mmCIF file of C-alpha atoms and ligand atoms in Angstrom:
data_model
loop_
_atom_site.group_PDB
_atom_site.id
_atom_site.type_symbol
_atom_site.label_atom_id
_atom_site.label_comp_id
_atom_site.label_asym_id
_atom_site.label_seq_id
_atom_site.Cartn_x
_atom_site.Cartn_y
_atom_site.Cartn_z
ATOM 1 C CA UNK A 11 98.614 118.678 101.142
ATOM 2 C CA UNK A 12 94.895 118.007 101.666
ATOM 3 C CA UNK A 13 92.816 117.340 98.187
ATOM 4 C CA UNK A 14 90.269 119.470 97.476
ATOM 5 C CA UNK A 15 89.896 121.611 100.317
ATOM 6 C CA UNK A 16 88.882 125.099 98.725
ATOM 7 C CA UNK A 17 85.799 124.711 99.318
ATOM 8 C CA UNK A 18 86.009 123.764 102.894
ATOM 9 C CA UNK A 19 88.022 126.753 102.837
ATOM 10 C CA UNK A 20 85.186 128.752 101.386
ATOM 11 C CA UNK A 21 82.457 127.133 103.338
ATOM 12 C CA UNK A 22 84.131 127.954 106.588
ATOM 13 C CA UNK A 23 85.427 131.767 105.695
ATOM 14 C CA UNK A 24 81.684 131.962 106.096
ATOM 15 C CA UNK A 25 80.832 130.477 108.790
ATOM 16 C CA UNK A 26 83.990 132.447 110.864
ATOM 17 C CA UNK A 27 83.290 135.647 109.581
ATOM 18 C CA UNK A 28 79.641 135.916 110.530
ATOM 19 C CA UNK A 29 81.119 134.143 114.161
ATOM 20 C CA UNK A 30 83.044 137.368 113.602
ATOM 21 C CA UNK A 31 80.396 139.798 112.691
ATOM 22 C CA UNK A 32 78.063 138.522 115.816
ATOM 23 C CA UNK A 33 80.908 139.645 118.260
ATOM 24 C CA UNK A 34 81.435 142.708 116.712
ATOM 25 C CA UNK A 35 77.778 143.415 117.179
ATOM 26 C CA UNK A 36 77.616 142.210 120.652
ATOM 27 C CA UNK A 37 80.489 144.333 121.363
ATOM 28 C CA UNK A 38 79.372 147.712 122.495
ATOM 29 C CA UNK A 39 76.477 146.059 124.653
ATOM 30 C CA UNK A 40 79.274 144.581 127.215
ATOM 31 C CA UNK A 41 79.164 146.990 130.052
ATOM 32 C CA UNK A 42 78.329 146.742 133.645
ATOM 33 C CA UNK A 43 74.782 145.665 134.314
ATOM 34 C CA UNK A 44 73.855 143.813 130.735
ATOM 35 C CA UNK A 45 73.513 139.666 131.950
ATOM 36 C CA UNK A 46 75.284 137.379 130.116
ATOM 37 C CA UNK A 47 71.514 135.667 129.302
ATOM 38 C CA UNK A 48 70.640 139.023 127.330
ATOM 39 C CA UNK A 49 74.556 138.528 125.400
ATOM 40 C CA UNK A 50 73.166 135.033 124.533
ATOM 41 C CA UNK A 51 70.173 136.331 123.138
ATOM 42 C CA UNK A 52 72.078 139.297 120.843
ATOM 43 C CA UNK A 53 73.996 136.475 119.678
ATOM 44 C CA UNK A 54 71.224 133.774 119.003
ATOM 45 C CA UNK A 55 69.233 136.823 116.791
ATOM 46 C CA UNK A 56 72.305 137.819 115.194
ATOM 47 C CA UNK A 57 73.459 134.546 113.441
ATOM 48 C CA UNK A 58 69.600 133.482 113.207
ATOM 49 C CA UNK A 59 68.673 137.300 111.562
ATOM 50 C CA UNK A 60 71.921 136.676 109.296
ATOM 51 C CA UNK A 61 71.906 133.158 107.547
ATOM 52 C CA UNK A 62 73.394 130.697 110.613
ATOM 53 C CA UNK A 63 72.554 128.662 113.436
ATOM 54 C CA UNK A 64 74.216 129.031 117.186
ATOM 55 C CA UNK A 65 76.061 125.967 116.979
ATOM 56 C CA UNK A 66 76.417 125.420 121.128
ATOM 57 C CA UNK A 67 72.925 125.285 121.144
ATOM 58 C CA UNK A 68 71.519 121.844 121.983
ATOM 59 C CA UNK A 69 75.021 120.386 121.695
ATOM 60 C CA UNK A 70 75.554 117.879 123.504
ATOM 61 C CA UNK A 71 72.517 119.385 126.356
ATOM 62 C CA UNK A 72 74.370 122.384 126.598
ATOM 63 C CA UNK A 73 71.667 124.777 126.598
ATOM 64 C CA UNK A 74 72.309 128.635 125.676
ATOM 65 C CA UNK A 75 73.742 130.125 121.975
ATOM 66 C CA UNK A 76 77.518 130.937 123.176
ATOM 67 C CA UNK A 77 79.607 130.712 126.147
ATOM 68 C CA UNK A 78 80.103 133.432 128.217
ATOM 69 C CA UNK A 79 83.039 133.096 131.195
ATOM 70 C CA UNK A 80 84.220 135.904 133.349
ATOM 71 C CA UNK A 81 86.892 136.148 135.529
ATOM 72 C CA UNK A 82 87.698 132.882 136.934
ATOM 73 C CA UNK A 83 85.749 130.635 134.740
ATOM 74 C CA UNK A 84 87.959 128.994 132.700
ATOM 75 C CA UNK A 85 85.512 128.339 129.314
ATOM 76 C CA UNK A 86 81.813 126.762 129.158
ATOM 77 C CA UNK A 87 80.379 129.639 130.720
ATOM 78 C CA UNK A 88 76.695 128.846 130.577
ATOM 79 C CA UNK A 89 74.731 132.659 130.181
ATOM 80 C CA UNK A 90 72.533 133.439 133.122
ATOM 81 C CA UNK A 91 70.717 136.247 134.408
ATOM 82 C CA UNK A 92 73.353 137.254 136.559
ATOM 83 C CA UNK A 93 74.860 140.881 135.203
ATOM 84 C CA UNK A 94 78.176 141.865 135.056
ATOM 85 C CA UNK A 95 79.969 144.324 137.082
ATOM 86 C CA UNK A 96 82.083 147.465 136.533
ATOM 87 C CA UNK A 97 86.212 146.005 136.435
ATOM 88 C CA UNK A 98 84.668 142.008 135.585
ATOM 89 C CA UNK A 99 86.257 140.179 131.965
ATOM 90 C CA UNK A 100 84.607 138.460 130.675
ATOM 91 C CA UNK A 101 85.067 135.907 127.452
ATOM 92 C CA UNK A 102 82.070 135.775 124.292
ATOM 93 C CA UNK A 103 82.883 132.114 122.592
ATOM 94 C CA UNK A 104 80.869 132.477 119.039
ATOM 95 C CA UNK A 105 80.062 129.452 117.056
ATOM 96 C CA UNK A 106 78.388 129.634 113.675
ATOM 97 C CA UNK A 107 76.551 126.829 111.357
ATOM 98 C CA UNK A 108 76.209 128.258 108.168
ATOM 99 C CA UNK A 109 75.326 125.244 105.229
ATOM 100 C CA UNK A 110 76.622 122.477 107.456
ATOM 101 C CA UNK A 111 80.019 124.132 108.187
ATOM 102 C CA UNK A 112 81.457 126.082 111.092
ATOM 103 C CA UNK A 113 83.217 129.432 112.497
ATOM 104 C CA UNK A 114 84.219 129.285 116.099
ATOM 105 C CA UNK A 115 86.215 132.428 117.698
ATOM 106 C CA UNK A 116 85.398 133.922 121.194
ATOM 107 C CA UNK A 117 87.693 137.143 122.334
ATOM 108 C CA UNK A 118 87.659 138.606 126.196
ATOM 109 C CA UNK A 119 85.963 142.133 127.116
ATOM 110 C CA UNK A 120 86.294 144.487 130.095
ATOM 111 C CA UNK A 121 83.379 145.532 131.748
ATOM 112 C CA UNK A 122 84.268 149.370 132.779
ATOM 113 C CA UNK A 123 87.690 149.667 133.897
ATOM 114 C CA UNK A 124 89.565 146.739 135.071
ATOM 115 C CA UNK A 125 92.655 146.418 136.725
ATOM 116 C CA UNK A 126 96.118 146.592 135.517
ATOM 117 C CA UNK A 127 96.161 142.596 136.915
ATOM 118 C CA UNK A 128 93.475 141.849 134.742
ATOM 119 C CA UNK A 129 94.731 144.272 131.267
ATOM 120 C CA UNK A 130 98.046 141.789 131.514
ATOM 121 C CA UNK A 131 96.608 139.013 131.698
ATOM 122 C CA UNK A 132 94.218 139.854 128.843
ATOM 123 C CA UNK A 133 97.128 141.495 126.212
ATOM 124 C CA UNK A 134 99.607 138.404 127.097
ATOM 125 C CA UNK A 135 96.406 135.351 126.323
ATOM 126 C CA UNK A 136 96.114 137.753 123.267
ATOM 127 C CA UNK A 137 99.610 137.778 122.624
ATOM 128 C CA UNK A 138 99.561 134.043 122.984
ATOM 129 C CA UNK A 139 97.415 133.159 120.177
ATOM 130 C CA UNK A 140 98.662 135.678 117.647
ATOM 131 C CA UNK A 141 101.680 134.020 118.263
ATOM 132 C CA UNK A 142 101.069 130.960 117.782
ATOM 133 C CA UNK A 143 99.261 131.881 114.584
ATOM 134 C CA UNK A 144 102.424 133.194 112.975
ATOM 135 C CA UNK A 145 104.459 129.806 113.089
ATOM 136 C CA UNK A 146 100.963 127.665 110.971
ATOM 137 C CA UNK A 147 102.639 126.679 107.695
ATOM 138 C CA UNK A 148 102.742 123.039 106.160
ATOM 139 C CA UNK A 149 105.042 121.075 107.343
ATOM 140 C CA UNK A 150 105.298 122.619 111.147
ATOM 141 C CA UNK A 151 104.350 120.612 113.584
ATOM 142 C CA UNK A 152 101.798 120.952 116.417
ATOM 143 C CA UNK A 153 103.827 121.411 119.136
ATOM 144 C CA UNK A 154 105.223 124.253 117.656
ATOM 145 C CA UNK A 155 101.823 126.135 118.315
ATOM 146 C CA UNK A 156 102.024 124.847 121.767
ATOM 147 C CA UNK A 157 105.150 125.894 122.512
ATOM 148 C CA UNK A 158 104.644 129.047 121.634
ATOM 149 C CA UNK A 159 101.857 129.365 123.826
ATOM 150 C CA UNK A 160 103.392 128.375 126.452
ATOM 151 C CA UNK A 161 106.817 129.572 126.498
ATOM 152 C CA UNK A 162 105.341 133.436 126.180
ATOM 153 C CA UNK A 163 103.100 132.840 128.975
ATOM 154 C CA UNK A 164 104.981 131.294 131.344
ATOM 155 C CA UNK A 165 108.077 134.026 131.259
ATOM 156 C CA UNK A 166 105.466 136.033 132.375
ATOM 157 C CA UNK A 167 103.802 133.851 135.415
ATOM 158 C CA UNK A 168 100.435 132.680 133.733
ATOM 159 C CA UNK A 169 99.993 129.552 133.444
ATOM 160 C CA UNK A 170 98.484 127.093 130.325
ATOM 161 C CA UNK A 171 95.179 125.179 130.560
ATOM 162 C CA UNK A 172 95.680 121.084 130.632
ATOM 163 C CA UNK A 173 92.215 120.378 130.555
ATOM 164 C CA UNK A 174 91.004 121.913 126.938
ATOM 165 C CA UNK A 175 92.488 122.377 124.061
ATOM 166 C CA UNK A 176 91.653 123.578 120.306
ATOM 167 C CA UNK A 177 90.251 121.289 117.963
ATOM 168 C CA UNK A 178 90.431 120.368 114.117
ATOM 169 C CA UNK A 179 86.466 121.788 112.992
ATOM 170 C CA UNK A 180 84.974 121.377 109.879
ATOM 171 C CA UNK A 181 81.346 120.107 109.020
ATOM 172 C CA UNK A 182 81.893 118.732 112.357
ATOM 173 C CA UNK A 183 82.070 121.119 115.501
ATOM 174 C CA UNK A 184 84.927 119.720 117.009
ATOM 175 C CA UNK A 185 86.578 116.920 115.161
ATOM 176 C CA UNK A 186 90.439 115.677 115.236
ATOM 177 C CA UNK A 187 93.703 116.874 115.841
ATOM 178 C CA UNK A 188 93.315 117.785 119.620
ATOM 179 C CA UNK A 189 95.083 121.376 119.431
ATOM 180 C CA UNK A 190 96.828 121.136 123.195
ATOM 181 C CA UNK A 191 98.291 125.018 124.066
ATOM 182 C CA UNK A 192 101.393 123.812 125.601
ATOM 183 C CA UNK A 193 104.312 121.269 124.557
ATOM 184 C CA UNK A 194 107.231 121.070 122.667
ATOM 185 C CA UNK A 195 108.492 122.724 119.500
ATOM 186 C CA UNK A 196 109.457 120.233 116.743
ATOM 187 C CA UNK A 197 106.729 117.068 118.656
ATOM 188 C CA UNK A 198 103.270 116.607 117.602
ATOM 189 C CA UNK A 199 101.831 115.680 114.126
ATOM 190 C CA UNK A 200 102.692 117.964 110.929
ATOM 191 C CA UNK A 201 100.457 120.579 109.481
ATOM 192 C CA UNK A 202 99.564 120.390 105.957
ATOM 193 C CA UNK A 203 97.980 122.450 103.214
ATOM 194 C CA UNK A 204 94.260 122.545 103.562
ATOM 195 C CA UNK A 205 94.016 121.686 107.521
ATOM 196 C CA UNK A 206 91.345 123.688 109.403
ATOM 197 C CA UNK A 207 91.329 123.628 113.123
ATOM 198 C CA UNK A 208 90.401 126.344 116.144
ATOM 199 C CA UNK A 209 93.434 128.073 118.901
ATOM 200 C CA UNK A 210 92.041 129.053 122.043
ATOM 201 C CA UNK A 211 94.418 128.885 124.457
ATOM 202 C CA UNK A 212 93.216 129.613 127.953
ATOM 203 C CA UNK A 213 95.682 131.366 130.435
ATOM 204 C CA UNK A 214 95.168 131.688 134.309
ATOM 205 C CA UNK A 215 96.562 133.982 136.555
ATOM 206 C CA UNK A 216 97.597 131.464 139.035
ATOM 207 C CA UNK A 217 97.764 127.103 138.690
ATOM 208 C CA UNK A 218 96.524 125.828 135.408
ATOM 209 C CA UNK A 219 94.193 123.220 137.081
ATOM 210 C CA UNK A 220 90.640 123.190 136.476
ATOM 211 C CA UNK A 221 87.104 121.579 137.830
ATOM 212 C CA UNK A 222 83.838 121.738 136.447
ATOM 213 C CA UNK A 223 80.644 123.155 138.592
ATOM 214 C CA UNK A 224 77.396 120.932 139.269
ATOM 215 C CA UNK A 225 75.900 123.217 136.382
ATOM 216 C CA UNK A 226 78.179 120.126 133.507
ATOM 217 C CA UNK A 227 79.545 122.954 131.927
ATOM 218 C CA UNK A 228 80.696 125.783 133.436
ATOM 219 C CA UNK A 229 84.611 125.462 134.537
ATOM 220 C CA UNK A 230 85.994 127.243 136.585
ATOM 221 C CA UNK A 231 90.433 127.981 138.325
ATOM 222 C CA UNK A 232 90.412 125.566 140.866
ATOM 223 C CA UNK A 233 92.878 128.222 143.331
ATOM 224 C CA UNK A 234 89.642 130.776 142.072
ATOM 225 C CA UNK A 235 92.480 132.944 140.160
ATOM 226 C CA UNK A 236 91.312 135.232 137.172
ATOM 227 C CA UNK A 237 91.331 133.197 133.135
ATOM 228 C CA UNK A 238 91.293 134.556 129.975
ATOM 229 C CA UNK A 239 90.825 133.315 126.726
ATOM 230 C CA UNK A 240 90.689 134.036 123.028
ATOM 231 C CA UNK A 241 89.957 131.562 119.326
ATOM 232 C CA UNK A 242 90.490 131.649 115.993
ATOM 233 C CA UNK A 243 89.913 129.437 113.337
ATOM 234 C CA UNK A 244 92.347 129.249 110.774
ATOM 235 C CA UNK A 245 93.733 127.240 107.822
ATOM 236 C CA UNK A 246 97.071 125.737 107.022
ATOM 237 C CA UNK A 247 98.047 127.315 103.317
ATOM 238 C CA UNK A 248 101.587 126.091 102.350
ATOM 239 C CA UNK A 249 103.847 129.517 103.113
ATOM 240 C CA UNK A 250 101.339 130.188 105.973
ATOM 241 C CA UNK A 251 97.972 130.714 107.510
ATOM 242 C CA UNK A 252 94.275 131.699 106.769
ATOM 243 C CA UNK A 253 92.678 133.233 109.931
ATOM 244 C CA UNK A 254 89.027 132.789 109.156
ATOM 245 C CA UNK A 255 87.562 135.153 111.817
ATOM 246 C CA UNK A 256 89.086 138.149 111.448
ATOM 247 C CA UNK A 257 86.947 141.189 113.158
ATOM 248 C CA UNK A 258 86.105 143.765 110.362
ATOM 249 C CA UNK A 259 85.840 146.310 112.810
ATOM 250 C CA UNK A 260 89.189 145.419 114.184
ATOM 251 C CA UNK A 261 88.030 144.548 117.286
ATOM 252 C CA UNK A 262 91.287 142.582 118.110
ATOM 253 C CA UNK A 263 91.321 142.782 122.198
ATOM 254 C CA UNK A 264 89.709 144.913 124.333
ATOM 255 C CA UNK A 265 89.604 147.754 124.824
ATOM 256 C CA UNK A 266 87.579 148.481 122.079
ATOM 257 C CA UNK A 267 87.357 151.867 119.789
ATOM 258 C CA UNK A 268 84.535 152.540 118.615
HETATM 259 N N1 LIG B 327 82.916 127.089 121.466
HETATM 260 C C1 LIG B 327 83.631 125.887 122.775
HETATM 261 C C2 LIG B 327 84.986 125.796 121.440
HETATM 262 O O1 LIG B 327 85.626 126.697 121.088
HETATM 263 C C3 LIG B 327 82.409 124.883 122.824
HETATM 264 C C4 LIG B 327 81.664 125.274 123.377
HETATM 265 S S1 LIG B 327 80.720 123.558 123.450
HETATM 266 C C5 LIG B 327 79.276 124.404 124.096
HETATM 267 O O2 LIG B 327 85.484 124.676 121.343
HETATM 268 F F1 LIG B 327 78.484 123.361 124.328
HETATM 269 F F2 LIG B 327 79.377 124.428 126.049
HETATM 270 F F3 LIG B 327 79.094 125.202 123.902
HETATM 271 CO CO1 LIG B 328 86.879 126.130 119.805
HETATM 272 CO CO1 LIG B 329 84.812 128.446 120.501
#
């Protein structure tokens, strides 16, 4: 048990709620013809108007307020003037800072109608995150989380990205431990009541290898296959977990009903 974790839970709850509300806010705008810069602007304004700061902005030189990662982009996609097309899938990743504490969450979106292959990848990724969260409790191991994700998606023929991972979070955006999305049950460090971290599996349709584009940020699949990701910020409790970034509108996985 981590001492005096109540305050960190309360502060993360506030930041996490704003991050989730931001994704709820942007949801109806994600349609063919919107640019990723416009998505970025909606996130920036909403977070500012609600008493927070967009943690990605200027983080290690990142130029925008959120990450927008369409199709074969794995993560850290930089918003641009390029617009979305019917049939695209896209991840929007929002991190808020409120009163010095962080909330980090991302969801996939369908742009208009998407293929069955897109739907299968996205639902497998969502299920892997939620199954992994369900194994969290004081005394469980980090390997239990990784193994849950890996076995779920590999059974469906998908692969787990190794080059990026989840992370501890709190009054810093990224802190130890690394949360790997693959591994063996019973291995790795023990979860303790009061720990706060993200789980954010990136799942590829093809091979798990990635490469970073010349902008220094945008990570894509090496084989140009599709990639999907969902992320929650979670806290460990004695008998389970608390999700700090749940959608109030139950926008859990696409398609999102009004
Ligand atoms: N939100 C991402 C994460 O889940 C990190 C983005 S860092 C940025 O950890 F600089 F690219 F924004
Ligand atoms: Co994160
Ligand atoms: Co994130």
